Amino acid sequence: MTYPDPTKQPAQQEAVVLGALTVLGEARGESDIGKAAIAHVLMNRMAKKNATMADTALAKWQFSCWNAADPNRQFLMDTIAREAKNVPLGLWVACLTAMNDAMTGKSGDVTANATHYCTLTMNGKPLWNCDDSARSKPRWHSKQCIDKGITKETARIGQHVFAVTPW
């Protein structure tokens, strides 16, 4: 079994561990398919940008669980420090398996090559397909970007909507 190394920062963790941590931070309440979907988005972004796991997972504003102000970040830092002993073993195994299977090609991409995802709602308000007409630059998941065909939905799994964008 592979666990986070408490002597290493997130960027220095093994790729599969950093990926599993990201899946844990983004989809720990989702089904195994939902966890696999997040793992595949990680892999799809890595391929699109020809980037490493660390560059992809930890890029600013990309996976919210790693954002400085997100409470999930502290949970993940505690998970590293405690070698995942703060996480039920079955949950850690599910996140690690989802990431490993995505990395090795053992699982199929249930997102249809999505590079983006968001939750359907946040704080009780719609997030996907929301009206961003008041913003000078609508977010990728806005009604404006979806209606213009800039963002194309590829799947809905659990509480997440998956999509492709030109970015």
mmCIF file of C-alpha atoms in Angstrom:
data_model
loop_
_atom_site.group_PDB
_atom_site.id
_atom_site.type_symbol
_atom_site.label_atom_id
_atom_site.label_comp_id
_atom_site.label_asym_id
_atom_site.label_seq_id
_atom_site.Cartn_x
_atom_site.Cartn_y
_atom_site.Cartn_z
ATOM 1 C CA MET A 1 0.000 0.000 0.000
ATOM 2 C CA THR A 2 1.238 3.463 -0.853
ATOM 3 C CA TYR A 3 0.762 6.365 1.545
ATOM 4 C CA PRO A 4 1.767 10.033 1.600
ATOM 5 C CA ASP A 5 5.313 10.706 2.790
ATOM 6 C CA PRO A 6 5.156 13.149 5.736
ATOM 7 C CA THR A 7 8.719 14.317 5.063
ATOM 8 C CA LYS A 8 7.738 15.673 1.626
ATOM 9 C CA GLN A 9 5.672 18.640 0.496
ATOM 10 C CA PRO A 10 2.765 17.989 -1.912
ATOM 11 C CA ALA A 11 4.845 18.680 -5.036
ATOM 12 C CA GLN A 12 7.420 16.074 -3.967
ATOM 13 C CA GLN A 13 4.928 13.261 -3.301
ATOM 14 C CA GLU A 14 4.858 10.295 -5.686
ATOM 15 C CA ALA A 15 2.618 11.149 -8.660
ATOM 16 C CA VAL A 16 0.044 8.485 -7.772
ATOM 17 C CA VAL A 17 -0.083 9.729 -4.159
ATOM 18 C CA LEU A 18 -0.491 13.380 -5.167
ATOM 19 C CA GLY A 19 -3.203 12.328 -7.588
ATOM 20 C CA ALA A 20 -4.939 10.257 -4.909
ATOM 21 C CA LEU A 21 -4.745 13.200 -2.508
ATOM 22 C CA THR A 22 -6.348 15.418 -5.151
ATOM 23 C CA VAL A 23 -9.114 12.854 -5.715
ATOM 24 C CA LEU A 24 -9.582 12.714 -1.933
ATOM 25 C CA GLY A 25 -9.833 16.505 -1.723
ATOM 26 C CA GLU A 26 -12.182 16.873 -4.660
ATOM 27 C CA ALA A 27 -14.373 13.755 -4.559
ATOM 28 C CA ARG A 28 -14.190 11.936 -1.230
ATOM 29 C CA GLY A 29 -17.993 12.019 -0.948
ATOM 30 C CA GLU A 30 -18.516 10.685 -4.464
ATOM 31 C CA SER A 31 -18.925 7.108 -5.704
ATOM 32 C CA ASP A 32 -15.964 5.131 -7.038
ATOM 33 C CA ILE A 33 -16.989 6.254 -10.535
ATOM 34 C CA GLY A 34 -16.983 9.874 -9.345
ATOM 35 C CA LYS A 35 -13.502 9.411 -7.903
ATOM 36 C CA ALA A 36 -12.322 7.813 -11.166
ATOM 37 C CA ALA A 37 -13.760 10.755 -13.093
ATOM 38 C CA ILE A 38 -11.650 13.256 -11.134
ATOM 39 C CA ALA A 39 -8.578 11.073 -11.665
ATOM 40 C CA HIS A 40 -9.226 11.078 -15.408
ATOM 41 C CA VAL A 41 -9.602 14.861 -15.500
ATOM 42 C CA LEU A 42 -6.154 15.053 -13.892
ATOM 43 C CA MET A 43 -4.744 12.727 -16.549
ATOM 44 C CA ASN A 44 -6.516 14.581 -19.376
ATOM 45 C CA ARG A 45 -5.105 17.929 -18.221
ATOM 46 C CA MET A 46 -1.634 16.451 -17.871
ATOM 47 C CA ALA A 47 -1.816 15.140 -21.429
ATOM 48 C CA LYS A 48 -3.249 18.368 -22.854
ATOM 49 C CA LYS A 49 -0.552 20.522 -21.241
ATOM 50 C CA ASN A 50 2.236 17.903 -21.403
ATOM 51 C CA ALA A 51 2.752 18.569 -17.689
ATOM 52 C CA THR A 52 3.650 16.613 -14.576
ATOM 53 C CA MET A 53 1.177 15.563 -11.908
ATOM 54 C CA ALA A 54 2.536 18.216 -9.544
ATOM 55 C CA ASP A 55 2.335 20.973 -12.161
ATOM 56 C CA THR A 56 -1.222 19.950 -13.008
ATOM 57 C CA ALA A 57 -2.728 19.207 -9.588
ATOM 58 C CA LEU A 58 -1.077 22.119 -7.794
ATOM 59 C CA ALA A 59 -1.492 24.810 -10.472
ATOM 60 C CA LYS A 60 -3.105 27.906 -9.021
ATOM 61 C CA TRP A 61 -6.921 27.906 -9.148
ATOM 62 C CA GLN A 62 -7.102 24.538 -10.923
ATOM 63 C CA PHE A 63 -8.058 21.987 -8.276
ATOM 64 C CA SER A 64 -9.714 23.945 -5.494
ATOM 65 C CA CYS A 65 -8.690 21.492 -2.774
ATOM 66 C CA TRP A 66 -5.126 22.858 -3.101
ATOM 67 C CA ASN A 67 -6.129 26.556 -2.992
ATOM 68 C CA ALA A 68 -4.687 28.286 0.072
ATOM 69 C CA ALA A 69 -8.086 29.442 1.389
ATOM 70 C CA ASP A 70 -9.885 26.135 0.766
ATOM 71 C CA PRO A 71 -10.492 24.110 3.963
ATOM 72 C CA ASN A 72 -9.739 20.929 2.018
ATOM 73 C CA ARG A 73 -6.099 22.029 1.699
ATOM 74 C CA GLN A 74 -5.553 21.791 5.458
ATOM 75 C CA PHE A 75 -7.279 18.402 5.481
ATOM 76 C CA LEU A 76 -4.891 17.225 2.734
ATOM 77 C CA MET A 77 -1.853 18.642 4.533
ATOM 78 C CA ASP A 78 -2.995 16.753 7.671
ATOM 79 C CA THR A 79 -3.416 13.642 5.528
ATOM 80 C CA ILE A 80 0.184 13.959 4.369
ATOM 81 C CA ALA A 81 1.464 14.597 7.904
ATOM 82 C CA ARG A 82 -0.448 11.612 9.263
ATOM 83 C CA GLU A 83 0.335 9.267 6.337
ATOM 84 C CA ALA A 84 -3.415 9.074 5.579
ATOM 85 C CA LYS A 85 -4.203 7.682 9.042
ATOM 86 C CA ASN A 86 -6.844 10.425 9.406
ATOM 87 C CA VAL A 87 -8.730 8.888 6.462
ATOM 88 C CA PRO A 88 -10.719 5.648 6.640
ATOM 89 C CA LEU A 89 -8.620 2.948 4.991
ATOM 90 C CA GLY A 90 -11.341 2.072 2.482
ATOM 91 C CA LEU A 91 -11.586 5.689 1.355
ATOM 92 C CA TRP A 92 -7.812 6.009 0.913
ATOM 93 C CA VAL A 93 -7.748 2.734 -1.043
ATOM 94 C CA ALA A 94 -10.606 3.953 -3.281
ATOM 95 C CA CYS A 95 -8.818 7.250 -4.070
ATOM 96 C CA LEU A 96 -5.482 5.528 -4.650
ATOM 97 C CA THR A 97 -7.087 2.873 -6.842
ATOM 98 C CA ALA A 98 -8.959 5.477 -8.903
ATOM 99 C CA MET A 99 -5.727 7.367 -9.538
ATOM 100 C CA ASN A 100 -3.619 4.284 -10.201
ATOM 101 C CA ASP A 101 -6.198 2.846 -12.605
ATOM 102 C CA ALA A 102 -6.415 6.159 -14.505
ATOM 103 C CA MET A 103 -2.613 6.418 -14.717
ATOM 104 C CA THR A 104 -2.145 2.860 -15.948
ATOM 105 C CA GLY A 105 -5.104 2.855 -18.331
ATOM 106 C CA LYS A 106 -6.856 0.135 -16.354
ATOM 107 C CA SER A 107 -10.033 2.215 -16.128
ATOM 108 C CA GLY A 108 -11.867 3.813 -19.016
ATOM 109 C CA ASP A 109 -12.374 7.555 -19.056
ATOM 110 C CA VAL A 110 -15.976 7.999 -17.936
ATOM 111 C CA THR A 111 -15.697 11.763 -18.543
ATOM 112 C CA ALA A 112 -15.252 11.477 -22.341
ATOM 113 C CA ASN A 113 -11.913 13.350 -22.214
ATOM 114 C CA ALA A 114 -13.090 16.171 -19.952
ATOM 115 C CA THR A 115 -10.463 18.635 -18.818
ATOM 116 C CA HIS A 116 -12.751 20.570 -16.488
ATOM 117 C CA TYR A 117 -15.448 19.904 -13.930
ATOM 118 C CA CYS A 118 -17.457 21.751 -11.349
ATOM 119 C CA THR A 119 -20.127 20.995 -8.814
ATOM 120 C CA LEU A 120 -23.723 21.511 -9.852
ATOM 121 C CA THR A 121 -24.325 23.865 -6.926
ATOM 122 C CA MET A 122 -22.313 25.678 -4.299
ATOM 123 C CA ASN A 123 -23.826 27.004 -1.088
ATOM 124 C CA GLY A 124 -27.276 26.188 -2.455
ATOM 125 C CA LYS A 125 -26.803 28.247 -5.631
ATOM 126 C CA PRO A 126 -26.320 26.878 -9.151
ATOM 127 C CA LEU A 127 -22.697 26.906 -10.240
ATOM 128 C CA TRP A 128 -22.973 25.087 -13.560
ATOM 129 C CA ASN A 129 -24.714 27.063 -16.326
ATOM 130 C CA CYS A 130 -25.006 30.148 -14.108
ATOM 131 C CA ASP A 131 -25.629 33.607 -15.537
ATOM 132 C CA ASP A 132 -22.335 35.516 -15.593
ATOM 133 C CA SER A 133 -23.602 38.489 -17.616
ATOM 134 C CA ALA A 134 -22.473 40.883 -14.875
ATOM 135 C CA ARG A 135 -18.848 39.762 -15.280
ATOM 136 C CA SER A 136 -16.577 41.203 -17.942
ATOM 137 C CA LYS A 137 -15.118 37.724 -18.507
ATOM 138 C CA PRO A 138 -17.618 34.922 -17.881
ATOM 139 C CA ARG A 139 -16.307 31.806 -16.151
ATOM 140 C CA TRP A 140 -15.866 28.666 -18.251
ATOM 141 C CA HIS A 141 -18.906 27.048 -16.591
ATOM 142 C CA SER A 142 -21.220 30.016 -17.193
ATOM 143 C CA LYS A 143 -24.409 30.027 -19.239
ATOM 144 C CA GLN A 144 -22.697 32.429 -21.634
ATOM 145 C CA CYS A 145 -19.767 30.075 -22.383
ATOM 146 C CA ILE A 146 -22.044 27.034 -22.597
ATOM 147 C CA ASP A 147 -24.554 28.767 -24.911
ATOM 148 C CA LYS A 148 -21.732 29.933 -27.221
ATOM 149 C CA GLY A 149 -20.359 26.385 -27.426
ATOM 150 C CA ILE A 150 -17.060 27.398 -25.798
ATOM 151 C CA THR A 151 -17.720 24.886 -23.018
ATOM 152 C CA LYS A 152 -19.164 21.510 -23.922
ATOM 153 C CA GLU A 153 -20.610 19.200 -21.281
ATOM 154 C CA THR A 154 -19.350 15.625 -21.565
ATOM 155 C CA ALA A 155 -20.767 13.886 -18.481
ATOM 156 C CA ARG A 156 -22.611 14.245 -15.177
ATOM 157 C CA ILE A 157 -21.425 11.999 -12.404
ATOM 158 C CA GLY A 158 -22.610 12.453 -8.847
ATOM 159 C CA GLN A 159 -22.536 16.138 -7.953
ATOM 160 C CA HIS A 160 -20.076 17.054 -10.740
ATOM 161 C CA VAL A 161 -20.524 18.200 -14.316
ATOM 162 C CA PHE A 162 -17.596 17.398 -16.651
ATOM 163 C CA ALA A 163 -16.719 19.431 -19.713
ATOM 164 C CA VAL A 164 -14.178 20.288 -22.354
ATOM 165 C CA THR A 165 -13.040 23.812 -23.104
ATOM 166 C CA PRO A 166 -10.433 25.261 -25.448
ATOM 167 C CA TRP A 167 -8.226 26.117 -22.453
#
